[in-house]
Amino acid sequence: MERWLDTPTSFVSRWLQGPRWLATWPVRKTITVIIYTLFVSFLITYKSIKHDEGLEERIAFRAAWITASQTSLPFLLAVRVNPIGLLLGTSYERMNWLHRWASRVFFASATIHGGFFVYEWIAADFFWTELKTVKMVLPGIGAWFILAWTVASTIPFFRRIKYELFVVQHIVSVVLLLVFLVLHVPDHHLFSIWCAVGVFAYDVVTRSANPIWRNLWMRVSANPGVRYAHEASVEAVDDELTLMTIRNVRFKWAPGQHVLIWSPTFRWETSHPFTIANTPNPESSMQDIQLTIKTKTGLTRKLNEWARRSGSDGSMRILLTGPFGSAPNWKQYENIVLIAASTGGSFITPVLEDLLTSQSPGCVRKISVLYIVRRKAHAEPYLERISRALSRAKEMGISAKIEVAVTKGSKTVAEAVLQDEADESRERLIEENGRGPSMELERFSLDSEPSSDSGREDQLLKEEVELGFDGGYTYDASSVEHTEGRPEIATFMRTAVGSVPGHVAVAVCGGDAIEKVVKTSVGSMRAERDSDGLGVHDIYLHIERSDI
């Protein structure tokens, strides 16, 4: 299914001749949005376009019923415990883009409904009389303005200013919208609105039930008691990275999933999503969750400052929600390439660890991993975990190669990536836009410091070393390669993929800048493999990011 869904992107990158940015175009999303928009447009215009005196009123009424019928869809796509996601085998955050586009089409449909009525009333000099005599008109106008604000406020610029404030106003706006719609829509069509109210209520109940189920634990044995939260130890690696270990969690999760955390220590902060950086122990019912948290603003900065004040003994109460998220079945591919920037390692490390510790690796025969970090210490939490699994690679017949690229003085990891000239076109990609503090899963944060212009930065200083950190862990030096300076991602990918037949999976987690480089490289390699007769063995691209 994953390979089939990737077909439109593969088609464009191979057979459509055009600029290189075409390889990074979200083809599947674009096709989905266009089809849905055309479908709604067809429903509004079918047999209603007749150039007579009733044209405006006919289109306005048709748009009214079509708009009311759409009301439940944006709500259903925003539900965290998502029935559609369960049917499709995906998670709520990977459907959020569709929620936003469904809302925009809903708004456009409502605008057609109201716009044609207002035009008709103004043309007949009847607008103010309509407002005074028809009670449902004012609630309808109010609903339109609320909907317009709701759609406008979801633009990334507004979401990133203060995400917590965005969440609060978004909930208030949605509640007011439903109230105005109930007052506006005639009784014989209120069923559609009550369906949306029911979906909203379902979301509230399921969002509330999950943290209660995950955090409330009653013990009735020898020492009866009630636990309402988890104990978590918090340690600051430096002012840019915080490690959190949540103890004695009574559930399991899959690699790549995330949880939302909230602490009464920072009671005014909203719950925050983080990718789980480790895999569960299958032999134990009690688990420890490890999180690597990039310091930005809001909760992440407060956590880091609190950890530095508290020292190595810092602990706090944490309430968990989740786990959420879904990932492909990596074992169906012969060759896997994992690329992460900054705390994107929280995603690829559990994937690698799971592949090397499972009973059967499936079809996997080769794994190549690239960590891009600003400081060597930022990679240590990930290397410490995979060091225990690397020793099994040879036993399982898997060739595993790990590369850690330390950008050191670069302003951001993203800028180091953008300077990569290994791509055959040597074109420079656009600079990554700033990302908000709480909008995204923290595995995607890319903040660092400016890049040095020294000569060393232009040349990777590669040295295979045996790592031994304070934790005392070591592993085969031939499996790990350290580099300094900007990483040559395109070169790394070409070496990892090679020209050997076999299905390849490339996964990237690290934000817009690194995604663009990886997408462009995958597009080029797809075209080359097709020309070499290897097109049947396609390259599947998985982009792990948050669309919240």
C-alpha angles and dihedrals in degrees: 000000000000091000091047092051089052092057098096092053091046091051094052095045092049111035106022111086110212146104119327093249087069088076089062096048113121093238099171094048092047092051092048094050093046093050093048093046092049090049093053091044090052092051092051097047104034107122091340098096103091116139100230137108093282097054097106095044093045093052091043093054093044091050089049094059093041091049093049090049090054095053097097097049100072089046093048092050091051096053111118095212088048121195091196090050091050090053093047095042094241138108135252097254092056089055096049093096088059090049090056094047093046087052091051092051088047089052092048090051091049090049091054090050095050096034096057092046093049091047090052093048094047092047089053092043087239103116101107092040089054091052092052099043105037112061096197094061099074094049087049092053090046091050090051093052091048090049091048091052092046092054094043093049092057091067106116092242091063095038092055097051092075115341095192090056090047091055093050095048091044092056092046091048092050093051092049090047092055091048093051092045091053088052093045107042117080117250094250091062100036090103090083091053094047088052088057090048089051092051090049091050090048090053092050092049096047093044089052096043096053098062091043091053094044099045108030111085124172120197118199099172127098093316106035117202147135126245117197100177143018127258113239132188115215125200129178114220088189136317090294103048135045127188120209126187116192111202132221101002112180100213139065130229141193125250111275097026123128138210133208116232133198128178129197085219086073098029097165094058120091122237111285129211122232131170115244106245098202141048124246122256106248092203096058133065091205117066139187118222118211122202129186108205124197114216112242122132135305116021096001093055093044090051092051094047091046091050093050091050093047097045124206093327096062116132135163143174116269130190114208131207121187149335098234135167139065136229136192125269097263094187092075092070127080096206124036126189117191121190126180136173122205111325090357081099086081087074104041097040096065089044091054093042092050093050092051097044102041122106092248128021091206112209095341114126103153134034125184120185131189122190116190112195136157096226131027091234090062090065096047097085090056097042091050090058099044092045088075091053101041092074089065095054096086092044089056093046093247124139106219124186124178124193124188115196113196110198092189108180098021117130091230134356085237092060091050088054092047090056091059108125097177091101110104093238091053088213118152117236123224120273118264116255118236115269127220126253102242106012096089138045105270092238086081100057114126106177115140139132136286122291122251118235093216120135091245091067092062093058127050111234101212121193129162108223140172107240122221117169133173090281089065097234123143136175143175108310091210089066096056128057125187123207133180126212131023114347120240096224096174091052091047091051095047091050092047096046097038122168098287115124116250140097112286129201121198118191124187130184120174117087140276100313098054091040091058092051093048094045092051092048092048090050091053094047092048090056092047094048090049092052090048092053094253095109092113087065096062132189113243114207120206117188113195111201142126121259093184 
